[in-house]
PDB file of C-alpha atoms in Angstrom:
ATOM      1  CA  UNK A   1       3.658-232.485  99.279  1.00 33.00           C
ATOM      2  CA  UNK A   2       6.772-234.544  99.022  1.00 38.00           C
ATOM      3  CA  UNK A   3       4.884-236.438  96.315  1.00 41.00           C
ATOM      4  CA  UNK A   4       2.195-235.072  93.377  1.00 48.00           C
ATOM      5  CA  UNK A   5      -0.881-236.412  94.992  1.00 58.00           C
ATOM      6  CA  UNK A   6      -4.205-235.456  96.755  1.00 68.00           C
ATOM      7  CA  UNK A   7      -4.272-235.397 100.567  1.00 79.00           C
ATOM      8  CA  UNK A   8      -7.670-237.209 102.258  1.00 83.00           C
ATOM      9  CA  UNK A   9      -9.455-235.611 105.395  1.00 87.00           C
ATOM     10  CA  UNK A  10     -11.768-238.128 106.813  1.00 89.00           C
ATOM     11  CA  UNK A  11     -13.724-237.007 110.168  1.00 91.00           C
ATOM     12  CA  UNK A  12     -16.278-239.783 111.500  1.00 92.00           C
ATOM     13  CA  UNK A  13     -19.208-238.295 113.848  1.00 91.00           C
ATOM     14  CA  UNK A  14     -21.085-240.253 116.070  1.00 89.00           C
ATOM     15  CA  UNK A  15     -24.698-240.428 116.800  1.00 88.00           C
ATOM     16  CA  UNK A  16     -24.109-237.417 118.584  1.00 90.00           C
ATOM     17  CA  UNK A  17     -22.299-235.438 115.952  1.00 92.00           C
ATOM     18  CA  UNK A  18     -19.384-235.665 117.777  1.00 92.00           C
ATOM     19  CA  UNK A  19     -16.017-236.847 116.312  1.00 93.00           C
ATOM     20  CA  UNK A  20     -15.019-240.650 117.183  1.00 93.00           C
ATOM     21  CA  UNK A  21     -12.296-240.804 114.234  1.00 94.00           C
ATOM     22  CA  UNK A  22     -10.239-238.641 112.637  1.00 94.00           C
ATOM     23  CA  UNK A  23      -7.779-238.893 109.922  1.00 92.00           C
ATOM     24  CA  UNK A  24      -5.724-237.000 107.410  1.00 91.00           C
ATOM     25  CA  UNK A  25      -3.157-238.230 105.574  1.00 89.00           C
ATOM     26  CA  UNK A  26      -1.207-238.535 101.846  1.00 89.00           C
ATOM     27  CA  UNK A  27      -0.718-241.960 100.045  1.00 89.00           C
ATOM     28  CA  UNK A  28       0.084-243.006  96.802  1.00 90.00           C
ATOM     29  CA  UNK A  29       0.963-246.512  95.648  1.00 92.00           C
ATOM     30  CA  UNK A  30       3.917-248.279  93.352  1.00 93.00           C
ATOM     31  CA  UNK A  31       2.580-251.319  91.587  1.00 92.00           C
ATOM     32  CA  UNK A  32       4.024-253.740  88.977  1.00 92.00           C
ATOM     33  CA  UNK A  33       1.411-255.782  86.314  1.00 91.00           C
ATOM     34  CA  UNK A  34       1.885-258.021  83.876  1.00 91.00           C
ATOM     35  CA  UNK A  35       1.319-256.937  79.685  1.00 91.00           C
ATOM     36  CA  UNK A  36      -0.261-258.571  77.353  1.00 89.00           C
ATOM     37  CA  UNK A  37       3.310-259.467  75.991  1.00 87.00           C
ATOM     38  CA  UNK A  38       3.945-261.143  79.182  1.00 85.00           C
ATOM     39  CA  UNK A  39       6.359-257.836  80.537  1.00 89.00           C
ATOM     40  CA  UNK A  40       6.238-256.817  83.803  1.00 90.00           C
ATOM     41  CA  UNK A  41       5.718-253.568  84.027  1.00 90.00           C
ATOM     42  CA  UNK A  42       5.634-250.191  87.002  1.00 91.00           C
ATOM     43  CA  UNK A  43       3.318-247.867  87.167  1.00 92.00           C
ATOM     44  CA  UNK A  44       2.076-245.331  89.786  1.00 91.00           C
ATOM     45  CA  UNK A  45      -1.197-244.998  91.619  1.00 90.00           C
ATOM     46  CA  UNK A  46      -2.005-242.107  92.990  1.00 89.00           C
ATOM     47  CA  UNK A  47      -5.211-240.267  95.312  1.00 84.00           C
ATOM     48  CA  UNK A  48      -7.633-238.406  92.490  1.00 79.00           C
ATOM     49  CA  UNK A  49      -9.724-235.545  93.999  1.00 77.00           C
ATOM     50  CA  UNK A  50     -12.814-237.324  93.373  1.00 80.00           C
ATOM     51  CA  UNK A  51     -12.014-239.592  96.864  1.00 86.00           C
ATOM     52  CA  UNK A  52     -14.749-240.609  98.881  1.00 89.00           C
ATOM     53  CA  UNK A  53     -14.591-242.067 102.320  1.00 89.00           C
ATOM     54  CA  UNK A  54     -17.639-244.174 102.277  1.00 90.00           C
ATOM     55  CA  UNK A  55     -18.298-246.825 104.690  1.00 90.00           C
ATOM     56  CA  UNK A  56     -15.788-245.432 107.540  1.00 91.00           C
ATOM     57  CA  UNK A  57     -17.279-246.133 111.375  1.00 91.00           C
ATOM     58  CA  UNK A  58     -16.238-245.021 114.244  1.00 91.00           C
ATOM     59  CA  UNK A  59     -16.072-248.532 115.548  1.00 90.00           C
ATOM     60  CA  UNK A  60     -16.154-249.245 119.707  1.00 90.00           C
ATOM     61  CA  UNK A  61     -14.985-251.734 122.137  1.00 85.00           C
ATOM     62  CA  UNK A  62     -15.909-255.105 120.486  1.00 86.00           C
ATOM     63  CA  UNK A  63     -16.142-253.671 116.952  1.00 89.00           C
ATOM     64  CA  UNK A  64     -13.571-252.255 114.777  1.00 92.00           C
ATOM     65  CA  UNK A  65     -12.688-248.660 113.313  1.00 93.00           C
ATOM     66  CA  UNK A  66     -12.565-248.631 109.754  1.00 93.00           C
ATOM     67  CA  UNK A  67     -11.075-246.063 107.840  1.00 93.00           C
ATOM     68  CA  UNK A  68     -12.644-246.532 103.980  1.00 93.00           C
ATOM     69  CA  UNK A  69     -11.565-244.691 100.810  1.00 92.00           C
ATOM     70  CA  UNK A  70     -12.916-244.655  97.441  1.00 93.00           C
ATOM     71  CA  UNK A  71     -10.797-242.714  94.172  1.00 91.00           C
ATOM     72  CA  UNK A  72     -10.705-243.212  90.851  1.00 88.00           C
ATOM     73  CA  UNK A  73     -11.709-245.985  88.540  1.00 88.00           C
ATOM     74  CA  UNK A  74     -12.478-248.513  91.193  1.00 91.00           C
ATOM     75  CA  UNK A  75      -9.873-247.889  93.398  1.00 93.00           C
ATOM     76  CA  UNK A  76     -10.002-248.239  97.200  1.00 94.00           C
ATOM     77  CA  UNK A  77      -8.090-248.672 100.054  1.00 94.00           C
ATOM     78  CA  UNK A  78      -8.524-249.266 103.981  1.00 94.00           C
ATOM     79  CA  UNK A  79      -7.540-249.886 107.451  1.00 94.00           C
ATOM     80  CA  UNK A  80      -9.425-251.765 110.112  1.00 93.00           C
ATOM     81  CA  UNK A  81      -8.532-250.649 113.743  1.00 94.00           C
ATOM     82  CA  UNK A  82      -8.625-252.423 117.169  1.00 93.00           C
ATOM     83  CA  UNK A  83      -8.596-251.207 120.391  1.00 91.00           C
ATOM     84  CA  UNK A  84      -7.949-252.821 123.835  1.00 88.00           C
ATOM     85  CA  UNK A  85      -7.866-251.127 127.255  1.00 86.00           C
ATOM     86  CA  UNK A  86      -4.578-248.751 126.606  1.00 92.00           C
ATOM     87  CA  UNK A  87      -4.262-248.740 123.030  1.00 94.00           C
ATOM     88  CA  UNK A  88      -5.372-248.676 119.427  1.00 93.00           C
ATOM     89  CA  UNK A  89      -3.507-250.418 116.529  1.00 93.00           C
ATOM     90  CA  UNK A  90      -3.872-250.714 112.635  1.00 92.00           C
ATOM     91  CA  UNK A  91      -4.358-254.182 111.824  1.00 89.00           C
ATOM     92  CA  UNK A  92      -5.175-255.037 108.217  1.00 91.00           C
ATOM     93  CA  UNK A  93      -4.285-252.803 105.018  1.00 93.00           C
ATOM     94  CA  UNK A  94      -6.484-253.544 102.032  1.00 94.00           C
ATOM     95  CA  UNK A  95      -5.772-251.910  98.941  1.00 94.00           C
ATOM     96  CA  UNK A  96      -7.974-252.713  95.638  1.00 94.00           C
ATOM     97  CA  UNK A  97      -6.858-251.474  92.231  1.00 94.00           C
ATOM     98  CA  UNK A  98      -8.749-251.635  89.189  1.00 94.00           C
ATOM     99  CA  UNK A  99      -6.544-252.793  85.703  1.00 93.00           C
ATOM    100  CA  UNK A 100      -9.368-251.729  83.866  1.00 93.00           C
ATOM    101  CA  UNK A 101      -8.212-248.504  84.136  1.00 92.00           C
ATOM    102  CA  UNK A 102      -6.337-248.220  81.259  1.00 91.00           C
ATOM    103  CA  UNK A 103      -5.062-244.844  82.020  1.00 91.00           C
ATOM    104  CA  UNK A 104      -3.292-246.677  85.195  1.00 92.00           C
ATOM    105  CA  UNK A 105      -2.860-249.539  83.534  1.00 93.00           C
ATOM    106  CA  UNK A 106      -2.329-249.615  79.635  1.00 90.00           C
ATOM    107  CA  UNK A 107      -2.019-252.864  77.993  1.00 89.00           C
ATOM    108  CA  UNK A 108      -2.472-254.821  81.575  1.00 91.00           C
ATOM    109  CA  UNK A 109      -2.612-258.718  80.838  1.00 91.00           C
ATOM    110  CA  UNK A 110      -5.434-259.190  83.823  1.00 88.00           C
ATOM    111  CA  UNK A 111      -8.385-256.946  83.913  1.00 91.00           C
ATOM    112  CA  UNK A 112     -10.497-256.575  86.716  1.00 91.00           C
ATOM    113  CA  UNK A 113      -9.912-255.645  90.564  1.00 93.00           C
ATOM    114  CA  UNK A 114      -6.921-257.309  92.507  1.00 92.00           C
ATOM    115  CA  UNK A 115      -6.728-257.238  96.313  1.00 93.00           C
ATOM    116  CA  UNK A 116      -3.549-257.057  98.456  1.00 91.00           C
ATOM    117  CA  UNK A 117      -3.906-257.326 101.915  1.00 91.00           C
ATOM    118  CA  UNK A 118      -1.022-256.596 104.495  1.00 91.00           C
ATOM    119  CA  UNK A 119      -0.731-256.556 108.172  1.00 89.00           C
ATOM    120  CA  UNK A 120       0.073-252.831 109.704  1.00 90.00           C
ATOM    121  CA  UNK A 121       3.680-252.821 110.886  1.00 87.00           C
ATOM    122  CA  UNK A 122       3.249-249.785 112.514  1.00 88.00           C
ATOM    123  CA  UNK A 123       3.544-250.023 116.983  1.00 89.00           C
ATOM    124  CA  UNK A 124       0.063-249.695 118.853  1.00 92.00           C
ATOM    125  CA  UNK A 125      -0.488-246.033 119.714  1.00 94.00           C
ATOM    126  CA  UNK A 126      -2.101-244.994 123.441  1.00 95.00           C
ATOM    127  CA  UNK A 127      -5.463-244.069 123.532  1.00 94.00           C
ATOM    128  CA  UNK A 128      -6.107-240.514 123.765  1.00 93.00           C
ATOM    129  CA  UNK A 129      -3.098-239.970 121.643  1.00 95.00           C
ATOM    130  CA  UNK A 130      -3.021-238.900 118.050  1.00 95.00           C
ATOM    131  CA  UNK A 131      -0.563-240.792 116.023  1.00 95.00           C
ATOM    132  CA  UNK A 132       1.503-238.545 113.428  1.00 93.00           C
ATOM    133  CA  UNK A 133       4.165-238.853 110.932  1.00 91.00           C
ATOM    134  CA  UNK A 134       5.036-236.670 108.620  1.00 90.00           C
ATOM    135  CA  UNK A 135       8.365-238.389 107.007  1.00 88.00           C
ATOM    136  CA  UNK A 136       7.232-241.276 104.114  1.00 86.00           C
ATOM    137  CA  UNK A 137       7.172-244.866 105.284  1.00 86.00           C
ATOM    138  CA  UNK A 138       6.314-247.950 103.121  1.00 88.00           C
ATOM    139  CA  UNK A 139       4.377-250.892 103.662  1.00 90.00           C
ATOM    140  CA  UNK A 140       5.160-253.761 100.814  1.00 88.00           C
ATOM    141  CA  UNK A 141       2.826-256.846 100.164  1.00 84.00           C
ATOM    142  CA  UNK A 142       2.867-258.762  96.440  1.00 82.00           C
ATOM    143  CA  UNK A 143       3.181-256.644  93.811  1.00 87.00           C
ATOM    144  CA  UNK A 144       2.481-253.320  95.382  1.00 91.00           C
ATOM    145  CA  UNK A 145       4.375-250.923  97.511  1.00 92.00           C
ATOM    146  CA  UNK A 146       2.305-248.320  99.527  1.00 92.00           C
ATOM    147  CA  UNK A 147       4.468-244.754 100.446  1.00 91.00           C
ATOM    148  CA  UNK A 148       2.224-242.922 102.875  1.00 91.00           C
ATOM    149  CA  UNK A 149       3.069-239.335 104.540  1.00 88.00           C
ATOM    150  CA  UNK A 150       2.095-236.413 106.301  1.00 90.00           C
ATOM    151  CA  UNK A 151      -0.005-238.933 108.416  1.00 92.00           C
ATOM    152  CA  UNK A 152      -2.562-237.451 111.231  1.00 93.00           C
ATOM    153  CA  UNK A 153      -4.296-240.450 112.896  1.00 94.00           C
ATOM    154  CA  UNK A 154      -6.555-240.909 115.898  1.00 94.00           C
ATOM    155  CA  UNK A 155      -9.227-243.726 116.314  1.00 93.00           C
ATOM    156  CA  UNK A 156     -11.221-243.647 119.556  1.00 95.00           C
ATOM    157  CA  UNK A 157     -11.457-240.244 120.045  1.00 93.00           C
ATOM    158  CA  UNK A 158     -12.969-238.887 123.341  1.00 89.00           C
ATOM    159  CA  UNK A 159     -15.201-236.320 123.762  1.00 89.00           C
ATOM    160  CA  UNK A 160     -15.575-235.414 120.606  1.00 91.00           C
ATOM    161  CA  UNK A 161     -11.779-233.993 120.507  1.00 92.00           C
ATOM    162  CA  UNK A 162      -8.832-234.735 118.848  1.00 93.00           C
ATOM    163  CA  UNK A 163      -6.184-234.881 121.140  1.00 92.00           C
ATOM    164  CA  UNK A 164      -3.089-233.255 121.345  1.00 92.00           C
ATOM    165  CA  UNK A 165      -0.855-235.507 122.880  1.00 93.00           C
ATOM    166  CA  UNK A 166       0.898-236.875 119.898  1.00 92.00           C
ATOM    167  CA  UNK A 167       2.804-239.852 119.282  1.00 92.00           C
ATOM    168  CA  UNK A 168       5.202-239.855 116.446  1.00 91.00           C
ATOM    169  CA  UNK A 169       6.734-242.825 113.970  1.00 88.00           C
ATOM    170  CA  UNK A 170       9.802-244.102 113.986  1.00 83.00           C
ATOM    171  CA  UNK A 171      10.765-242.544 110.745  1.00 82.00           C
ATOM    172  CA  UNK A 172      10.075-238.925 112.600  1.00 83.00           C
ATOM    173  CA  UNK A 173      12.109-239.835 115.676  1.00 73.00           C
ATOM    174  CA  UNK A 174      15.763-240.961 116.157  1.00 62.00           C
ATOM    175  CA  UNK A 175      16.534-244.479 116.519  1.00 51.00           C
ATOM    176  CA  UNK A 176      17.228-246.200 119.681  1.00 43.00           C
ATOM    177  CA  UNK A 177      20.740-246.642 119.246  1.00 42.00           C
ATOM    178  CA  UNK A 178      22.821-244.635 119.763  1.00 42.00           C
ATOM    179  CA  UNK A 179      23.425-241.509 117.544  1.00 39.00           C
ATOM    180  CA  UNK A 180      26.544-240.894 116.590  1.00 39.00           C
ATOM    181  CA  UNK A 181      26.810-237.395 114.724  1.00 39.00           C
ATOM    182  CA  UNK A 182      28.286-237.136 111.549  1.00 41.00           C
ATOM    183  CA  UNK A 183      32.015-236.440 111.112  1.00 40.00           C
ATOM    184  CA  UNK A 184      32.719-232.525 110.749  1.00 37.00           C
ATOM    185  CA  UNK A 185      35.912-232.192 109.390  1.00 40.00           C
ATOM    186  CA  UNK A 186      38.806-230.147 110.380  1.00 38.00           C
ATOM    187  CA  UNK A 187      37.928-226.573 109.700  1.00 38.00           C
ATOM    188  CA  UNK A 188      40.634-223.675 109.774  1.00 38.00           C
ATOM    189  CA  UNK A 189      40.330-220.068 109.785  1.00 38.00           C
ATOM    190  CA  UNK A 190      42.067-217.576 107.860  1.00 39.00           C
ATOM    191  CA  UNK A 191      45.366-215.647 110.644  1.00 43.00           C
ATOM    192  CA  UNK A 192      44.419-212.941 112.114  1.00 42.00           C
ATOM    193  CA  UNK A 193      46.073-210.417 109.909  1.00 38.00           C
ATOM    194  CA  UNK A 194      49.116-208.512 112.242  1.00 40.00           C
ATOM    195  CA  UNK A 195      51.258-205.571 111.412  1.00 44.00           C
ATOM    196  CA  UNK A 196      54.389-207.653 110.914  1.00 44.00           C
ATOM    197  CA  UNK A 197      54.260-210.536 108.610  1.00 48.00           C
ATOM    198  CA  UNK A 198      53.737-213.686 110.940  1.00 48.00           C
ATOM    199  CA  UNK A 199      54.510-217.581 109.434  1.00 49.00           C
ATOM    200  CA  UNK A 200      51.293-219.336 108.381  1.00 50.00           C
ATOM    201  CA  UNK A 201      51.029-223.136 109.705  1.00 51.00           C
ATOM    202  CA  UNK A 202      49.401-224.977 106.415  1.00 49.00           C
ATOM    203  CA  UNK A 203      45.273-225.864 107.376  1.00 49.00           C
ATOM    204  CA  UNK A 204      45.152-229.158 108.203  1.00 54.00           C
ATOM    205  CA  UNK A 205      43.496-231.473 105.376  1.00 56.00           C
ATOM    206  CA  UNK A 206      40.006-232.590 105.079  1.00 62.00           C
ATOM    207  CA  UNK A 207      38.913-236.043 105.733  1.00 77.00           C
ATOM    208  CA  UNK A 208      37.281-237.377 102.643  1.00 83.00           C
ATOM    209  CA  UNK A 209      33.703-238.428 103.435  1.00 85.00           C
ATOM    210  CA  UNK A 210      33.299-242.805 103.700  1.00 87.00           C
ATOM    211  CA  UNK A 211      31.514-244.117 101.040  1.00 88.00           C
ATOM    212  CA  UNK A 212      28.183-245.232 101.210  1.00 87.00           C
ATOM    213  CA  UNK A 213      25.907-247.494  99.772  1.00 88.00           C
ATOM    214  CA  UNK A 214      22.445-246.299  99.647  1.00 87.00           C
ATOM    215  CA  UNK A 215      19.284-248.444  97.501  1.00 88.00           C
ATOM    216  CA  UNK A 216      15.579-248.392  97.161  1.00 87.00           C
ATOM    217  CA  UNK A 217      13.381-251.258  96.509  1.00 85.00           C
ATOM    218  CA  UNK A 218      10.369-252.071  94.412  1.00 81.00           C
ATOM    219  CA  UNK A 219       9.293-255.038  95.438  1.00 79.00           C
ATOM    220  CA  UNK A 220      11.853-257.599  95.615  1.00 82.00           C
ATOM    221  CA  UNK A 221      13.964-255.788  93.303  1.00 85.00           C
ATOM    222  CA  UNK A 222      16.730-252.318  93.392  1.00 88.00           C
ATOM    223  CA  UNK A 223      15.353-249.824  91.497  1.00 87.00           C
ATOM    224  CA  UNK A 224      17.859-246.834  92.996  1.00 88.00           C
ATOM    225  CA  UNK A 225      21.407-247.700  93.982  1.00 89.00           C
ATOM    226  CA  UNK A 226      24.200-244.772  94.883  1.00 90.00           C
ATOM    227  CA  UNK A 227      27.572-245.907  95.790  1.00 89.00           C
ATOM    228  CA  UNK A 228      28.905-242.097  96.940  1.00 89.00           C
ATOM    229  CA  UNK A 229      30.880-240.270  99.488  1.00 88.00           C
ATOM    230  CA  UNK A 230      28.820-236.990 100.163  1.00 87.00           C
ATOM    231  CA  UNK A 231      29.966-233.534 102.369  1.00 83.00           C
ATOM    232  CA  UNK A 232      27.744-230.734 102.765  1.00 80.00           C
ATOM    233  CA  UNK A 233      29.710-227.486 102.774  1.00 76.00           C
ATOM    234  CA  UNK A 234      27.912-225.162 104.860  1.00 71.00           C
ATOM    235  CA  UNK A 235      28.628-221.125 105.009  1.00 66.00           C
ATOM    236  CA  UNK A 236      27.740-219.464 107.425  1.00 61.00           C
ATOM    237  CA  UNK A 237      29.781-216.963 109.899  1.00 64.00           C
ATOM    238  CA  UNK A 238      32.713-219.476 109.561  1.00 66.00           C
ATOM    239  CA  UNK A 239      32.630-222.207 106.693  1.00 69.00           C
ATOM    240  CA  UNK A 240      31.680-225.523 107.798  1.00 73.00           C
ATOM    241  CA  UNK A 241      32.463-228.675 106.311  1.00 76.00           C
ATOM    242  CA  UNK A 242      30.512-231.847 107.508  1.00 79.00           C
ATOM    243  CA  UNK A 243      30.642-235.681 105.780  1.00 82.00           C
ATOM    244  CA  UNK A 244      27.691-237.514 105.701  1.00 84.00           C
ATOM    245  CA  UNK A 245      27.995-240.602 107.413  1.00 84.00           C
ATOM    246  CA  UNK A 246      26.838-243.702 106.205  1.00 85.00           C
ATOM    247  CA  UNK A 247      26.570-245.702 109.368  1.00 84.00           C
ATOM    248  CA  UNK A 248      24.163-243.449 110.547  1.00 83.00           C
ATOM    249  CA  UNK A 249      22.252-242.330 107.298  1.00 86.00           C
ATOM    250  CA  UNK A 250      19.428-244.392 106.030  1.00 84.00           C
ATOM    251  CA  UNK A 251      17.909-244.375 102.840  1.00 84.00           C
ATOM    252  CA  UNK A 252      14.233-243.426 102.164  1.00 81.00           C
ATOM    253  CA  UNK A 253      12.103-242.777  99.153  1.00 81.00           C
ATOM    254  CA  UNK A 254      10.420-244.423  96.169  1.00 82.00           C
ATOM    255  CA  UNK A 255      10.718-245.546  92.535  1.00 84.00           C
ATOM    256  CA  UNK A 256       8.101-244.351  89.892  1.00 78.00           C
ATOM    257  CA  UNK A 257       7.316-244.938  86.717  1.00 76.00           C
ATOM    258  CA  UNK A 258       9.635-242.042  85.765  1.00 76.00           C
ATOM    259  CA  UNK A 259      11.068-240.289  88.543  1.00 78.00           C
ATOM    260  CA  UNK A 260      12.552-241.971  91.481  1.00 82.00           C
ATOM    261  CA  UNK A 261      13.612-239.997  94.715  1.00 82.00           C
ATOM    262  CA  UNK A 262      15.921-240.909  97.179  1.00 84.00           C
ATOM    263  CA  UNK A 263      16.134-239.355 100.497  1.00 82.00           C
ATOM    264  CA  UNK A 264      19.026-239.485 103.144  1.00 85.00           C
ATOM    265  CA  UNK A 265      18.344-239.145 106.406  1.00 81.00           C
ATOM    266  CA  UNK A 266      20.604-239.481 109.826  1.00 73.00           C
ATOM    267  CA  UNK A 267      17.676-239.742 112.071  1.00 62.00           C
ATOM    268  CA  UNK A 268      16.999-236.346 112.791  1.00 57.00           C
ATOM    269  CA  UNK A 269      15.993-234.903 109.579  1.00 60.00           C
ATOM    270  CA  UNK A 270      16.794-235.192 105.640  1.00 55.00           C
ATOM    271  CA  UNK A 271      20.051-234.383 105.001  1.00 70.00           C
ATOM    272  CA  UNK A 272      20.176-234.580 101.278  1.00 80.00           C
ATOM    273  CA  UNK A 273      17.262-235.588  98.077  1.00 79.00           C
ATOM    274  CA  UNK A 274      18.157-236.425  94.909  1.00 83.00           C
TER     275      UNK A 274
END
């Protein structure tokens, strides 16, 4: 994975043994806590293989899905999700870490389990339809940012089967506005070589690439900031020179404890990690 952490498989049977809910999916979370020297300090939380997935139910129509996980010292995290007539939606995150775990946590100032709770920002998805997204989107509440990828999701299922109608997340699909591609530069070709010396018209220069300005958050803060002009040069049967543009690139990725990635991305796919 993009990220060094464990992926979770939960599949929910019904009293039938056949599946109602059906997830798999790769998480890991970005929190800040307080020292005993009164520091703030980052550290990263991620899946251990020892999950569990207890309490997860299929849920129905005046009940809720819940999609439970258990890992680590004390650590868990879930979803609750509604349905109504046409479609099923995520609507509370809860994510409990445990400061007591001092491998997590060293030194942490408050010891014990906190709780953040945050709203699902992601659309409603149609019944019948699997929801999947494999680029990483975050979800930010307090003091804790949650990066989740390679996401396969569907609550409700029917008949026992996971469907394969899929509906994807707006990080895996191009915005709505319009795309506007990025700027290939003038390219020229070596003359066709002739039996009499012919004159040579100079190649025409190459745009320089607009600066962008590209940052990652934690929390309320910049943890990543690149001011840079990029162009890929790409050989293939002819050379091909393209600037990356920054009105159309977006920045994606996360800050760690000691590694920080950021991704570029024009909509379609990644252009560029570093």
């Amino acid at each position: 994975g993009f990220f060094q952490s464990y992926a979770v498989e939960v599949d929910i049977k019904d009293a039938s043994n056949a599946t109602c809910l059906y997830a798999d999916w790769m998480m890991r979370f970005l929190i800040k806590y307080e020292s005993n020297n009164g520091d703030y300090k980052n550290t990263t939380l991620n899946l251990s293989s020892n999950a569990t997935h207890n309490g997860s139910i299929c849920g129905n129509d005046t009940q809720a899905a819940l999609v439970a996980v258990q890992f680590g010292e004390g650590h868990s995290w879930s979803i609750n999700i509604t349905k109504n007539n046409e479609t099923y939606q995520g609507d509370f995150i809860t994510l409990t870490y445990n400061t007591n775990d001092t491998a997590v946590f060293p030194d942490a100032k408050r010891k014990g389990p906190v709780t953040v709770v945050v709203r699902d920002p992601l659309p409603p998805v149609p019944l019948n339809t699997v929801f999947v997204c494999h680029n990483s989107y975050l979800v930010e509440a307090e003091n804790a940012t949650q990066i989740f990828w390679n996401v396969t999701v569907q609550a409700f299922v029917q008949n026992g089967t996971v469907s394969k109608k899929e509906s994807r997340c707006p990080a895996d699909t191009p915005t709505s506005a319009p795309t506007i591609s990025p700027t290939i530069a003038n390219v020229t070709t070596a003359p066709r070589t002739t039996l009499s010396p012919a004159p040579t018209t100079a190649p025409k220069p190459v745009e320089n690439p607009d600066t962008g300005n590209y940052s990652l958050k934690s929390g309320n803060k910049t943890c990543f900031l690149a001011t840079v002009g990029l162009q890929l040069n790409v050989s293939q049967d002819k050379p091909l020179l393209i600037n990356i543009n920054p009105k159309t690139t977006v920045a994606d990725g996360a800050c760690g404890n000691t590694t920080a990635t950021l991704k570029l991305n024009d909509g379609n796919s990644t252009l560029i990690g570093f």
